[in-house]
Coordinates of C-alpha atoms in Angstrom, one line a residue:
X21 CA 17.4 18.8 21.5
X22 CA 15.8 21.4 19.0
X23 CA 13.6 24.0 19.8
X24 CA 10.1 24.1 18.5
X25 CA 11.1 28.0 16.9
X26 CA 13.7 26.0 14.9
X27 CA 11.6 23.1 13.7
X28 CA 8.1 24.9 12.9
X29 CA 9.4 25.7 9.7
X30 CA 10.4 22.5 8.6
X31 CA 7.0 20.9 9.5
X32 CA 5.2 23.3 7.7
X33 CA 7.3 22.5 4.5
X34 CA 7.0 18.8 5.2
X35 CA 3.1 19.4 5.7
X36 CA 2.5 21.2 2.4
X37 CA 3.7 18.0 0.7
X38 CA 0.6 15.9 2.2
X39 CA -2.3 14.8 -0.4
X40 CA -4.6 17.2 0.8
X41 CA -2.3 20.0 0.1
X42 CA -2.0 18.3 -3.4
X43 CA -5.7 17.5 -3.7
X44 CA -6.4 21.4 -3.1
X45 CA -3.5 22.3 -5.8
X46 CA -5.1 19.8 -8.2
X47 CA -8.6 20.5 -7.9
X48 CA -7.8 24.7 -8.4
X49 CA -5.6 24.3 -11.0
X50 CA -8.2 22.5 -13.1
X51 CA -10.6 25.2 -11.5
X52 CA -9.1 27.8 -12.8
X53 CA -8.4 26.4 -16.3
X54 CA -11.9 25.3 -17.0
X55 CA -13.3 29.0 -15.7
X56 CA -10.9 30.6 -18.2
X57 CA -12.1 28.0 -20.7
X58 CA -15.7 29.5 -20.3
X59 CA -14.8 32.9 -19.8
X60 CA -13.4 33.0 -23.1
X61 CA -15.7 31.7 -24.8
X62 CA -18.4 34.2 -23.2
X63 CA -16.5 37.2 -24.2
X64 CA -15.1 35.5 -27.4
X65 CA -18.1 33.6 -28.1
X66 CA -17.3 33.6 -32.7
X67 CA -14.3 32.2 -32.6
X68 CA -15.2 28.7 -30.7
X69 CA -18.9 29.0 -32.1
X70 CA -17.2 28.8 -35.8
X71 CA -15.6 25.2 -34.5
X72 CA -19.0 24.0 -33.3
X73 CA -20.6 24.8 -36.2
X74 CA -18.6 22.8 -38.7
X75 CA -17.8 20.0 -36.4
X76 CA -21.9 19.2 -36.5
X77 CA -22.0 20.4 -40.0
X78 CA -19.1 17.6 -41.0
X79 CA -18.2 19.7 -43.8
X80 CA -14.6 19.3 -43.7
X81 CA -15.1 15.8 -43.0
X82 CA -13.6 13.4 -45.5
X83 CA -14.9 13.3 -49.2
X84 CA -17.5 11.0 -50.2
X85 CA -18.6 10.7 -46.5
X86 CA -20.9 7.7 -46.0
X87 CA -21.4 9.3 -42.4
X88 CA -22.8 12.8 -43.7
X89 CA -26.6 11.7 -42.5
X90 CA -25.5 12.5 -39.4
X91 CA -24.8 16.3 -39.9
X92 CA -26.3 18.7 -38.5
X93 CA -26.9 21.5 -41.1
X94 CA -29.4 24.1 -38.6
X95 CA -27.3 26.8 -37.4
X96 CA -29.6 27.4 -34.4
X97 CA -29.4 24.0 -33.3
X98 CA -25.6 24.5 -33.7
X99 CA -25.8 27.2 -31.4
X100 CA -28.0 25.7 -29.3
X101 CA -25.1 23.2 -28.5
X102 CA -22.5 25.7 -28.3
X103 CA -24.5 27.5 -25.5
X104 CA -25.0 24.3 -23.7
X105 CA -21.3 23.9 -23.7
X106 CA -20.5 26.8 -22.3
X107 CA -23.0 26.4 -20.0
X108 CA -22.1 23.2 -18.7
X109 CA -18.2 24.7 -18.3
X110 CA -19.7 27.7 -16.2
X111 CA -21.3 25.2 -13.8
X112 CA -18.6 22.4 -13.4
X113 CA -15.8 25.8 -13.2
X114 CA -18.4 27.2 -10.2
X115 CA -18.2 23.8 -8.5
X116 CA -14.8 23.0 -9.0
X117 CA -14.0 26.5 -7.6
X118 CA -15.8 25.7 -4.7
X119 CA -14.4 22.3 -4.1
X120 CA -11.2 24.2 -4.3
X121 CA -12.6 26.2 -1.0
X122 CA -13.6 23.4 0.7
X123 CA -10.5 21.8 0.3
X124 CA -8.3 24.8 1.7
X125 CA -10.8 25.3 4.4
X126 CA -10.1 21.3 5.4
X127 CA -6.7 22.1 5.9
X128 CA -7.7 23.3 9.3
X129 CA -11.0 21.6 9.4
X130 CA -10.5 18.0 8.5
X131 CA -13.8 17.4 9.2
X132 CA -14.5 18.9 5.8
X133 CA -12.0 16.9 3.7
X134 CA -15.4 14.3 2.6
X135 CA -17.3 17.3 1.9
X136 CA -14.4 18.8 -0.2
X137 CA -13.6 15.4 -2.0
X138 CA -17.5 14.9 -2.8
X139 CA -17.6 18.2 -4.4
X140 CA -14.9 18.1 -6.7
X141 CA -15.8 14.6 -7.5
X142 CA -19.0 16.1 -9.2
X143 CA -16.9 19.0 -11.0
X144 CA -14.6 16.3 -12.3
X145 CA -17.2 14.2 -13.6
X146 CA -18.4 17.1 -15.5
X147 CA -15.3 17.5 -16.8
X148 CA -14.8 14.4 -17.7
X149 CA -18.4 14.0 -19.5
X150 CA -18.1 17.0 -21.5
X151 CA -14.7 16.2 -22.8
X152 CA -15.1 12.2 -23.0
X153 CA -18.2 12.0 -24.0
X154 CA -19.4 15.2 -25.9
X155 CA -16.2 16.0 -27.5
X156 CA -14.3 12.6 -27.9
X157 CA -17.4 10.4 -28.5
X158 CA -20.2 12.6 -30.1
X159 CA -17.8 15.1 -31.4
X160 CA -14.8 12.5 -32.6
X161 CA -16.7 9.3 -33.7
X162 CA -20.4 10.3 -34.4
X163 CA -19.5 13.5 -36.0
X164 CA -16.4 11.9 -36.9
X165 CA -14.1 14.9 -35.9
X166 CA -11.2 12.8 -36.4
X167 CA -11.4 12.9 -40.4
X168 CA -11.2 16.9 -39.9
X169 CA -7.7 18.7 -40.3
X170 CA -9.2 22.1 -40.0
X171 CA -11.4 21.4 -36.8
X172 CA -10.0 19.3 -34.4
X173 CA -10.6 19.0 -30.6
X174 CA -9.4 15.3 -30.1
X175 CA -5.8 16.4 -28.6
X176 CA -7.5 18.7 -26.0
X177 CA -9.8 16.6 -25.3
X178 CA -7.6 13.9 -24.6
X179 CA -5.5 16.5 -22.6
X180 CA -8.4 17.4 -20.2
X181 CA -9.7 13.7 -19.6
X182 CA -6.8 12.7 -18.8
X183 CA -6.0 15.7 -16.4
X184 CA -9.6 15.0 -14.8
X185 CA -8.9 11.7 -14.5
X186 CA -5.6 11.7 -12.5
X187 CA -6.9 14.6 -10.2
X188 CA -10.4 12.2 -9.7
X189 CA -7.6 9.6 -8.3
X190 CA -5.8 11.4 -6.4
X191 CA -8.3 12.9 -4.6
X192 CA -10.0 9.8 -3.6
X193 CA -6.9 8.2 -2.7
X194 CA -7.0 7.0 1.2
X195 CA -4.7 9.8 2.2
X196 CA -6.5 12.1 0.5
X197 CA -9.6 12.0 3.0
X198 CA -7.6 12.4 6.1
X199 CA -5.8 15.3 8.0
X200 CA -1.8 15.5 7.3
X201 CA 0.3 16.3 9.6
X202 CA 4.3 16.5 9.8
X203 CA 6.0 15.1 12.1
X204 CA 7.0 17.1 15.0
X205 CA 10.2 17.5 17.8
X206 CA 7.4 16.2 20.3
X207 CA 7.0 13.2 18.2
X208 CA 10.6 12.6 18.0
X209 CA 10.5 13.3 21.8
X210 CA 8.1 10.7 22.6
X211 CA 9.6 8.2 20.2
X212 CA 12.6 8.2 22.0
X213 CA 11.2 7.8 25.9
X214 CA 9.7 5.0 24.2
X215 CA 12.4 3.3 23.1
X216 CA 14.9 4.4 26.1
X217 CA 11.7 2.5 28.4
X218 CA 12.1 -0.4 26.2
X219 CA 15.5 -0.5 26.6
X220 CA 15.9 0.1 30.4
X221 CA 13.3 -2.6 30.6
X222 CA 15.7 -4.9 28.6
X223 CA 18.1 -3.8 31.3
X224 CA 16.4 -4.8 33.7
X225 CA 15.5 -8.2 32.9
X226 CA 19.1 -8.6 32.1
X227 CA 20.6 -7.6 35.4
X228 CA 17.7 -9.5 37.2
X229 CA 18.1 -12.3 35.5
X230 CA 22.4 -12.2 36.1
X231 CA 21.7 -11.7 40.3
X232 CA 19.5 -14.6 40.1
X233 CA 22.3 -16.8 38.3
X234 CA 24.5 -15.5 41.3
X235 CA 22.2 -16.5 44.2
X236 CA 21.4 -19.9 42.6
X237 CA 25.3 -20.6 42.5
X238 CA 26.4 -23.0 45.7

């Protein structure tokens, strides 16, 4: 029978494969992208504020635009919206961050795995608005982005929905909500008693039934 020194590692391998562990992985990794997202845009703020600007402007839109009423021509109300965005990408980075924390910490704690999956549900949703919404449908079809070969956020957007999305499912998922554990020698332990009871029980009724045959015999 193994030793619990020779199996520890192996449950700790098989337990860093549960959906929590994944959930936590997830949820960071989109954590982390989204704060790097905003931080670049703090301490770069031309470069992205440039791509703002003529996405509302439409001025690399198609020729001959019968959409061009809907431009936005005011620079400070471009900027306006830039500033919102990376606002917004602060925030949902800070929550995500500490949805990522609150998962780790229900690792130990699953007491805190609804508070952790609440949490980054609200980052996510951020996520997902900013890029589905403000970039895909205001940015793509109202200020018709798509026409645009020069300023063109569709593909990353599409990227980071989707990325939202998946992590959104995965932490809601059944197993996501509840403590994982590996299976251990004592399970394996118990498992068999059980079955050697079920079998000496089986026994039992056998050899019963066999000296009851006998005494019934004339």
């Amino acid at each position: 029978m193994p030793t619990p020194e020779k199996t520890r590692p192996a449950e700790r391998m098989l337990a860093a494969g549960t959906l929590p562990v994944a959930a936590t992985l997830l949820t960071g990794t989109i954590a982390l992208y989204i704060a790097l997202v905003a931080f670049g845009n703090i301490t770069d703020f031309e470069t992205n504020q440039q791509f703002v600007r003529h996405v509302l402007a439409m001025d690399t839109t198609f020729k001959d635009n019968g959409l061009r009423w809907r431009a936005v021509d005011s620079t400070a109300l471009q900027d306006t919206a830039y500033v919102a965005i990376i606002a917004w990408e602060t925030v949902a980075a800070l929550v995500l961050g500490t949805s990522t924390v609150l998962w780790a910490r229900a690792l130990r704690r699953p007491e805190g795995l609804r508070r952790a999956q609440l949490t980054g549900s609200i980052g996510l949703m951020m996520i997902l608005l900013l890029f589905g919404v403000g970039f895909i449908g205001i940015g793509g079809e109202w200020f018709a982005m798509w026409q645009s070969e020069a300023w063109n956020g569709l593909d990353a957007a599409i990227r980071m929905v989707t990325f939202a999305g998946i992590v959104l499912i995965a932490t809601h998922l059944p197993a996501a909500s509840q403590p994982g554990r590996a299976p251990s020698a004592g399970d394996d332990a118990a498992d068999g008693l059980k079955d050697g009871l079920k079998d000496g029980l089986k026994d039992d009724r056998k050899d019963g039934l066999k000296d009851g045959l006998k005494e019934g015999r004339p």
